[in-house]
Amino acid sequence: MTSRAAKLLAADVPAIAAAHFEAEADPYGPGNPGGYVNLGTADNRLVWDLLAPRLSVPPRQADVHYGLLYGTPELRSAVATLLAPVWPGVDAEDLVVVSGATAALDIVATTLCDPGDVILVPAPYYAAFDTDLTARSGARLLPVYLSPDDGFALDPVAIDRALTEARREGVPVRAIAVTSPSNPIGHVHSPTVLRDVVRVATAHSVDVIADEIYANSTFGAEFTSMVGERNVHAIWGLAKDFGLSGLKVGVLHTRDPEVLAAARALAYFAPVSTHTQALVTHLLSDGDWVEGFLTESRRRLHASATATMALLDDAGIGYVRADGGFSLWTDLRPHLGGTDEHTLWQRILREGRVNILPGSVFAAPEPGWFRLCHATGADTVATGIDRLAGVLS
Amino acid sequence: MTSRAAKLLAADVPAIAAAHFEAEADPYGPGNPGGYVNLGTADNRLVWDLLAPRLSVPPRQADVHYGLLYGTPELRSAVATLLAPVWPGVDAEDLVVVSGATAALDIVATTLCDPGDVILVPAPYYAAFDTDLTARSGARLLPVYLSPDDGFALDPVAIDRALTEARREGVPVRAIAVTSPSNPIGHVHSPTVLRDVVRVATAHSVDVIADEIYANSTFGAEFTSMVGERNVHAIWGLAKDFGLSGLKVGVLHTRDPEVLAAARALAYFAPVSTHTQALVTHLLSDGDWVEGFLTESRRRLHASATATMALLDDAGIGYVRADGGFSLWTDLRPHLGGTDEHTLWQRILREGRVNILPGSVFAAPEPGWFRLCHATGADTVATGIDRLAGVLS
């Protein structure tokens, strides 16, 4: 067995995936009231009724034969049109379409980093970064811990300090990876903070990986993109804003010609089915429908987040107020008691049959925080919080 | 710029892809009689009328949400049923589904090889092996040249000799990669020869990567799989036998638990759209339809190969007789004259506006051989050979 294969096998399945499949194997529902309530997966199940009528398109012959492997011109053009309001000056030629945001993150990390190079990540961060940004690229993550005292706000000063220190110690930092809107917290970062983060990165000659997959899933504040300078590489996909997580359509936007060329070369290994590309192109082709869909999706997410916060308030469970995304960062620190986070997590999963992910998988700076996803339907969320409160009491 | 990105940029786009897109940008047809005749791409365009009625399936909600990332159980089960006649004892649990045979080849190479390790390949070999097996894995290819004197027949003795020599010189050979049926030659290898190749591999403690993507595209001889021992890892996909090259559905079959586990981990980076997986599951679900389709597809491929050979005979162009696949390995050695293969290729492409790929991209042991793909329609092939004969005369 090669040392590389051994390393792949030693790496844990991302906890986020393992818990998802366990919960989904026996899901709560009208026919299965004792099943798992899955509040662990950031999936948007609030919009299927809007999507279904737009997804019935029989493929044409051209849709099932070889296409350009970094995305058909038609799809890249449709994505550019869609994202023009959020990505200033976006050009279809700067987009690389691959089989999922995971593949896009892997590709940008592989392009920016040689094995052993380091990517700085404000923590808590998106749990799958651990795998997506490192498993194939060989890069390493270095967390910069954000403070619970100001709700884990993104902190350019802390990033600057960490970069200065890393540089002094000879740590080869190549990039900063930021989720914006933030996952797991749900913050929509302010334009000032984002500009400062890019400024800090530029001052230290590192690139920015901006995971903007929730760009259109905001409700409490207006989203600003980090796209602009050549050292900013942004990720988007269909999984969140359109609730089409299974289609595995990921998008990388970059204005660095070398990163673009290398990403196109790597896209050859993770192309999207032309059949799915044709479907998505059709879906995005009607601008009025898209605008209506995104407006309604935001409205439903807002209603879902508001209702969930009310339920948490009633149950006496704390959380950080979210402006976007599908989840709430809930504060179960008072319920740790004499036990550790892992034990509490397992009690919630086994006794409560509720899947919420513990802060440790997001590299939280302290134990007791959990990510609770609410975009799965009001009844499911109410049942889940009810069970959660039962376990905690 | 990292050294890895520089290496990616330095690598040529596979010639097979570049020529394909150039030809497809201005294709010959009823409305464009002066366009390129593309006989360079191994695409099966003879069966769309059979496929189209089976491809109109609106997705269900479950088809657009997160699925198991190495292939849904439904699709793996459908593929196992389909391939049971060719892969003895195939089990859906031994299958990993990823976004294309290219991704499957990359994954098996990455699993079997550390960077710098070597994969032995009988040459001429499938042109994209150069990229698929090496660009991400860091493995290197070592060709074993087959002889024109016996029509480039697969030669276990030559492989044995090459392995012995490599071992003596300390070359770290980890695997042999074989296309079976062979691409570009079109041979359906005999059971005896295939058994001997596996025997040689086992004796030298190396694995076998069996690219069996044309398993059901035979007409002149019966296909035998190399699947059996634990050191044989087989590749299949929808691109050839079903002419669905755009869907990028690749399949890896392995009975090595470590390779399987590592391949599942890597599949996370190259998943197939659940929407496309549902479509393919539906396509394969009717056994009678599948049997009828494969029989008719083989009949059409046979007719196409036979007609093409007759046209080549009439034009006085030599070739190796094929029992399978979409192409004929044609002998333009007499037409090299004082020039080299590249110059002849460019004359055919520029003057004749015919895309056929030169032997050099397949690592042919001598200049003057070209791969001519015929599964694109009788009129296209006739026009292409007519133009080719014009350039050569």
Tab-separated table of C-alpha atoms in Angstrom, chain B residues 99-391:
chain	number	residue	atom	x	y	z
B	99	SER	CA	-17.526	11.955	-12.800
B	100	GLY	CA	-16.066	10.158	-15.805
B	101	ALA	CA	-13.667	7.341	-16.651
B	102	THR	CA	-10.914	9.982	-16.530
B	103	ALA	CA	-11.645	10.585	-12.845
B	104	ALA	CA	-11.750	6.813	-12.252
B	105	LEU	CA	-8.329	6.398	-13.891
B	106	ASP	CA	-6.916	9.309	-11.881
B	107	ILE	CA	-8.312	7.842	-8.680
B	108	VAL	CA	-6.935	4.349	-9.198
B	109	ALA	CA	-3.519	5.770	-10.164
B	110	THR	CA	-3.523	8.064	-7.130
B	111	THR	CA	-4.446	5.133	-4.905
B	112	LEU	CA	-1.863	2.692	-6.306
B	113	CYS	CA	1.049	5.082	-6.832
B	114	ASP	CA	3.043	7.559	-4.815
B	115	PRO	CA	4.474	10.436	-6.879
B	116	GLY	CA	7.328	9.113	-8.994
B	117	ASP	CA	5.982	5.553	-9.145
B	118	VAL	CA	5.621	3.984	-12.566
B	119	ILE	CA	2.754	2.463	-14.554
B	120	LEU	CA	3.714	0.195	-17.441
B	121	VAL	CA	1.573	0.611	-20.582
B	122	PRO	CA	1.621	-1.486	-23.742
B	123	ALA	CA	1.959	1.042	-26.583
B	124	PRO	CA	0.277	2.334	-28.635
B	125	TYR	CA	-2.048	3.256	-25.784
B	126	TYR	CA	-5.093	5.468	-25.164
B	127	ALA	CA	-3.779	9.012	-25.663
B	128	ALA	CA	-5.365	10.471	-22.529
B	129	PHE	CA	-3.542	7.964	-20.265
B	130	ASP	CA	-0.704	10.513	-20.342
B	131	THR	CA	-2.905	12.983	-18.480
B	132	ASP	CA	-5.419	10.759	-16.707
B	133	LEU	CA	-2.929	8.448	-15.011
B	134	THR	CA	-0.203	10.985	-14.233
B	135	ALA	CA	-1.217	14.664	-14.016
B	136	ARG	CA	-2.783	14.527	-10.537
B	137	SER	CA	-1.246	11.302	-9.252
B	138	GLY	CA	2.368	12.191	-10.038
B	139	ALA	CA	2.885	8.685	-11.451
B	140	ARG	CA	4.937	8.205	-14.628
B	141	LEU	CA	4.164	6.001	-17.643
B	142	LEU	CA	6.651	3.544	-19.094
B	143	PRO	CA	5.617	2.286	-22.548
B	144	VAL	CA	6.195	-1.301	-23.683
B	145	TYR	CA	6.182	-1.143	-27.455
B	146	LEU	CA	4.074	-3.702	-29.319
B	147	SER	CA	5.105	-4.823	-32.783
B	148	PRO	CA	3.557	-3.650	-36.077
B	149	ASP	CA	4.564	-7.031	-37.523
B	150	ASP	CA	1.731	-8.856	-35.735
B	151	GLY	CA	-0.734	-5.950	-35.808
B	152	PHE	CA	0.335	-4.571	-32.401
B	153	ALA	CA	-1.054	-7.643	-30.606
B	154	LEU	CA	-0.976	-7.449	-26.798
B	155	ASP	CA	2.164	-9.346	-25.765
B	156	PRO	CA	2.513	-10.785	-22.239
B	157	VAL	CA	6.102	-11.853	-22.945
B	158	ALA	CA	7.118	-8.297	-23.805
B	159	ILE	CA	5.415	-7.067	-20.623
B	160	ASP	CA	7.213	-9.713	-18.557
B	161	ARG	CA	10.540	-8.716	-20.078
B	162	ALA	CA	9.906	-5.017	-19.456
B	163	LEU	CA	8.926	-5.675	-15.831
B	164	THR	CA	12.027	-7.778	-15.217
B	165	GLU	CA	14.246	-5.102	-16.705
B	166	ALA	CA	12.531	-2.305	-14.789
B	167	ARG	CA	12.893	-4.222	-11.529
B	168	ARG	CA	16.577	-4.815	-12.254
B	169	GLU	CA	17.119	-1.094	-12.824
B	170	GLY	CA	15.227	-0.150	-9.659
B	171	VAL	CA	12.297	1.463	-11.468
B	172	PRO	CA	9.366	1.463	-9.009
B	173	VAL	CA	6.665	-0.108	-11.216
B	174	ARG	CA	3.347	-0.384	-9.365
B	175	ALA	CA	0.879	-1.310	-12.106
B	176	ILE	CA	0.210	-2.223	-15.728
B	177	ALA	CA	-2.530	-0.304	-17.544
B	178	VAL	CA	-4.263	-2.070	-20.426
B	179	THR	CA	-7.162	-1.013	-22.635
B	180	SER	CA	-9.341	-4.025	-23.306
B	181	PRO	CA	-10.845	-3.972	-25.937
B	182	SER	CA	-7.794	-2.078	-27.082
B	183	ASN	CA	-7.841	1.599	-27.943
B	184	PRO	CA	-6.565	2.712	-30.484
B	185	ILE	CA	-6.156	-0.699	-32.189
B	186	GLY	CA	-9.657	-2.145	-31.723
B	187	HIS	CA	-8.484	-5.630	-30.710
B	188	VAL	CA	-10.638	-7.779	-28.487
B	189	HIS	CA	-7.875	-9.598	-26.617
B	190	SER	CA	-8.148	-13.371	-26.254
B	191	PRO	CA	-8.835	-14.920	-22.829
B	192	THR	CA	-5.430	-16.640	-22.950
B	193	VAL	CA	-3.505	-13.430	-23.545
B	194	LEU	CA	-5.419	-11.584	-20.829
B	195	ARG	CA	-4.886	-14.400	-18.334
B	196	ASP	CA	-1.174	-14.331	-19.127
B	197	VAL	CA	-0.988	-10.572	-18.584
B	198	VAL	CA	-2.595	-10.917	-15.139
B	199	ARG	CA	-0.263	-13.827	-14.365
B	200	VAL	CA	2.784	-11.753	-15.298
B	201	ALA	CA	1.534	-8.847	-13.187
B	202	THR	CA	0.918	-11.088	-10.198
B	203	ALA	CA	4.326	-12.734	-10.570
B	204	HIS	CA	5.937	-9.286	-10.432
B	205	SER	CA	3.630	-8.125	-7.578
B	206	VAL	CA	2.137	-5.282	-9.566
B	207	ASP	CA	-1.527	-4.364	-10.038
B	208	VAL	CA	-3.511	-4.238	-13.266
B	209	ILE	CA	-5.573	-1.250	-14.360
B	210	ALA	CA	-7.988	-2.717	-16.916
B	211	ASP	CA	-9.701	0.002	-18.927
B	212	GLU	CA	-12.733	-1.953	-20.170
B	213	ILE	CA	-14.823	0.995	-21.266
B	214	TYR	CA	-15.551	-0.644	-24.640
B	215	ALA	CA	-16.633	-3.956	-23.039
B	216	ASN	CA	-20.019	-3.997	-24.801
B	217	SER	CA	-18.858	-2.371	-28.041
B	218	THR	CA	-17.490	-5.518	-29.705
B	219	PHE	CA	-18.603	-7.218	-32.912
B	220	GLY	CA	-15.820	-9.400	-34.295
B	221	ALA	CA	-14.947	-11.440	-31.212
B	222	GLU	CA	-16.282	-12.163	-27.728
B	223	PHE	CA	-15.061	-9.910	-24.908
B	224	THR	CA	-13.437	-11.403	-21.815
B	225	SER	CA	-12.867	-9.261	-18.746
B	226	MET	CA	-9.676	-9.218	-16.684
B	227	VAL	CA	-11.803	-8.903	-13.522
B	228	GLY	CA	-11.152	-11.672	-11.031
B	229	GLU	CA	-8.055	-11.358	-8.846
B	230	ARG	CA	-7.679	-8.753	-6.162
B	231	ASN	CA	-4.881	-6.943	-8.022
B	232	VAL	CA	-7.105	-6.198	-11.040
B	233	HIS	CA	-8.969	-2.862	-10.992
B	234	ALA	CA	-11.369	-2.351	-13.891
B	235	ILE	CA	-12.769	0.864	-15.371
B	236	TRP	CA	-16.035	1.273	-17.237
B	237	GLY	CA	-18.342	4.147	-18.099
B	238	LEU	CA	-21.366	5.328	-20.049
B	239	ALA	CA	-19.360	7.187	-22.707
B	240	LYS	CA	-18.724	4.349	-25.143
B	241	ASP	CA	-21.181	1.452	-24.800
B	242	PHE	CA	-24.077	3.880	-24.369
B	243	GLY	CA	-22.738	6.796	-26.399
B	244	LEU	CA	-23.374	9.135	-23.445
B	245	SER	CA	-19.963	10.780	-23.297
B	246	GLY	CA	-21.231	14.056	-21.866
B	247	LEU	CA	-22.776	12.487	-18.778
B	248	LYS	CA	-19.317	11.822	-17.343
B	249	VAL	CA	-20.291	8.662	-15.497
B	250	GLY	CA	-17.211	6.562	-14.765
B	251	VAL	CA	-17.089	3.345	-12.789
B	252	LEU	CA	-14.225	1.695	-10.929
B	253	HIS	CA	-14.492	-1.957	-9.894
B	254	THR	CA	-12.034	-3.333	-7.370
B	255	ARG	CA	-11.899	-6.248	-4.944
B	256	ASP	CA	-8.987	-4.781	-2.998
B	257	PRO	CA	-10.539	-3.398	0.215
B	258	GLU	CA	-7.805	-0.793	0.655
B	259	VAL	CA	-8.051	0.458	-2.912
B	260	LEU	CA	-11.838	0.495	-2.551
B	261	ALA	CA	-11.706	2.541	0.653
B	262	ALA	CA	-9.205	5.026	-0.764
B	263	ALA	CA	-11.180	5.315	-4.018
B	264	ARG	CA	-14.375	6.027	-2.081
B	265	ALA	CA	-12.523	8.783	-0.212
B	266	LEU	CA	-11.285	10.295	-3.483
B	267	ALA	CA	-14.716	10.004	-5.136
B	268	TYR	CA	-15.751	12.801	-2.745
B	269	PHE	CA	-13.842	15.182	-5.051
B	270	ALA	CA	-15.439	14.047	-8.316
B	271	PRO	CA	-19.058	13.030	-7.683
B	272	VAL	CA	-21.699	12.624	-10.369
B	273	SER	CA	-24.833	14.774	-10.319
B	274	THR	CA	-27.605	12.836	-8.561
B	275	HIS	CA	-29.869	14.052	-11.355
B	276	THR	CA	-27.718	12.294	-13.949
B	277	GLN	CA	-27.395	9.240	-11.690
B	278	ALA	CA	-31.197	8.997	-11.517
B	279	LEU	CA	-31.415	9.313	-15.307
B	280	VAL	CA	-28.875	6.536	-15.846
B	281	THR	CA	-30.498	4.322	-13.200
B	282	HIS	CA	-33.777	4.686	-15.084
B	283	LEU	CA	-32.069	4.013	-18.420
B	284	LEU	CA	-30.554	0.763	-17.152
B	285	SER	CA	-33.593	-0.380	-15.178
B	286	ASP	CA	-35.304	-2.186	-18.072
B	287	GLY	CA	-33.209	-5.287	-18.772
B	288	ASP	CA	-35.009	-6.118	-22.013
B	289	TRP	CA	-34.475	-2.636	-23.357
B	290	VAL	CA	-30.781	-2.723	-22.388
B	291	GLU	CA	-30.258	-6.084	-24.123
B	292	GLY	CA	-32.012	-4.873	-27.252
B	293	PHE	CA	-30.053	-1.634	-27.216
B	294	LEU	CA	-26.655	-3.295	-26.850
B	295	THR	CA	-27.463	-5.828	-29.601
B	296	GLU	CA	-28.551	-3.102	-31.996
B	297	SER	CA	-25.606	-0.878	-31.047
B	298	ARG	CA	-23.174	-3.747	-31.765
B	299	ARG	CA	-24.915	-4.415	-35.087
B	300	ARG	CA	-24.549	-0.750	-36.090
B	301	LEU	CA	-20.915	-0.595	-34.966
B	302	HIS	CA	-20.201	-3.759	-36.974
B	303	ALA	CA	-21.887	-2.301	-40.055
B	304	SER	CA	-19.995	0.967	-39.573
B	305	ALA	CA	-16.610	-0.761	-39.182
B	306	THR	CA	-17.285	-3.023	-42.176
B	307	ALA	CA	-18.310	-0.130	-44.413
B	308	THR	CA	-15.295	1.898	-43.285
B	309	MET	CA	-12.898	-0.950	-43.996
B	310	ALA	CA	-14.420	-1.298	-47.496
B	311	LEU	CA	-13.924	2.419	-48.138
B	312	LEU	CA	-10.320	2.228	-46.944
B	313	ASP	CA	-9.761	-0.819	-49.174
B	314	ASP	CA	-11.151	1.115	-52.150
B	315	ALA	CA	-8.870	4.054	-51.313
B	316	GLY	CA	-5.850	1.769	-51.016
B	317	ILE	CA	-5.318	2.658	-47.343
B	318	GLY	CA	-4.103	-0.103	-45.037
B	319	TYR	CA	-5.406	-0.749	-41.498
B	320	VAL	CA	-5.429	-3.260	-38.680
B	321	ARG	CA	-8.665	-5.273	-38.641
B	322	ALA	CA	-10.739	-4.354	-35.547
B	323	ASP	CA	-13.075	-6.585	-33.515
B	324	GLY	CA	-14.434	-3.799	-31.356
B	325	GLY	CA	-14.393	-0.128	-30.481
B	326	PHE	CA	-15.170	2.903	-32.579
B	327	SER	CA	-11.959	3.282	-34.574
B	328	LEU	CA	-9.591	1.749	-37.125
B	329	TRP	CA	-5.834	1.961	-36.774
B	330	THR	CA	-4.867	3.047	-40.271
B	331	ASP	CA	-1.501	2.670	-41.887
B	332	LEU	CA	-0.367	5.836	-43.639
B	333	ARG	CA	3.316	4.850	-43.515
B	334	PRO	CA	3.489	4.658	-47.323
B	335	HIS	CA	2.330	8.276	-47.474
B	336	LEU	CA	4.938	9.746	-45.151
B	337	GLY	CA	7.328	10.165	-48.100
B	338	GLY	CA	10.091	12.504	-47.108
B	339	THR	CA	8.021	14.187	-44.413
B	340	ASP	CA	7.301	13.455	-40.769
B	341	GLU	CA	4.078	12.308	-39.144
B	342	HIS	CA	3.262	15.694	-37.636
B	343	THR	CA	3.496	17.407	-41.035
B	344	LEU	CA	1.264	14.765	-42.637
B	345	TRP	CA	-1.238	15.156	-39.771
B	346	GLN	CA	-1.357	18.919	-40.219
B	347	ARG	CA	-1.822	18.543	-44.021
B	348	ILE	CA	-4.775	16.203	-43.430
B	349	LEU	CA	-6.219	18.624	-40.856
B	350	ARG	CA	-5.609	21.876	-42.813
B	351	GLU	CA	-5.922	20.807	-46.489
B	352	GLY	CA	-8.388	17.985	-46.043
B	353	ARG	CA	-10.183	19.470	-43.042
B	354	VAL	CA	-10.302	15.978	-41.576
B	355	ASN	CA	-9.433	15.375	-37.926
B	356	ILE	CA	-7.765	11.997	-37.395
B	357	LEU	CA	-5.225	11.603	-34.623
B	358	PRO	CA	-1.584	10.734	-35.356
B	359	GLY	CA	0.079	7.702	-33.765
B	360	SER	CA	2.466	9.903	-31.799
B	361	VAL	CA	-0.303	10.912	-29.380
B	362	PHE	CA	-0.866	7.198	-28.714
B	363	ALA	CA	2.871	6.576	-28.213
B	364	ALA	CA	3.010	4.443	-31.369
B	365	PRO	CA	6.363	2.694	-31.757
B	366	GLU	CA	6.875	4.074	-35.294
B	367	PRO	CA	5.493	7.018	-37.298
B	368	GLY	CA	2.753	6.777	-39.914
B	369	TRP	CA	-0.169	5.247	-38.039
B	370	PHE	CA	-3.389	7.228	-37.466
B	371	ARG	CA	-6.567	6.505	-35.518
B	372	LEU	CA	-9.706	6.965	-37.605
B	373	CYS	CA	-13.015	6.927	-35.689
B	374	HIS	CA	-16.010	5.757	-37.665
B	375	ALA	CA	-18.932	5.681	-35.208
B	376	THR	CA	-20.069	9.129	-36.261
B	377	GLY	CA	-22.317	8.317	-39.235
B	378	ALA	CA	-21.792	6.781	-42.689
B	379	ASP	CA	-21.945	10.029	-44.649
B	380	THR	CA	-19.402	11.741	-42.423
B	381	VAL	CA	-17.009	8.804	-42.659
B	382	ALA	CA	-17.370	8.553	-46.452
B	383	THR	CA	-16.704	12.272	-46.850
B	384	GLY	CA	-13.734	12.054	-44.493
B	385	ILE	CA	-12.110	9.121	-46.303
B	386	ASP	CA	-12.759	10.757	-49.669
B	387	ARG	CA	-10.992	13.916	-48.475
B	388	LEU	CA	-8.212	11.894	-46.869
B	389	ALA	CA	-7.613	10.004	-50.142
B	390	GLY	CA	-7.507	13.366	-51.914
B	391	VAL	CA	-4.794	14.679	-49.588
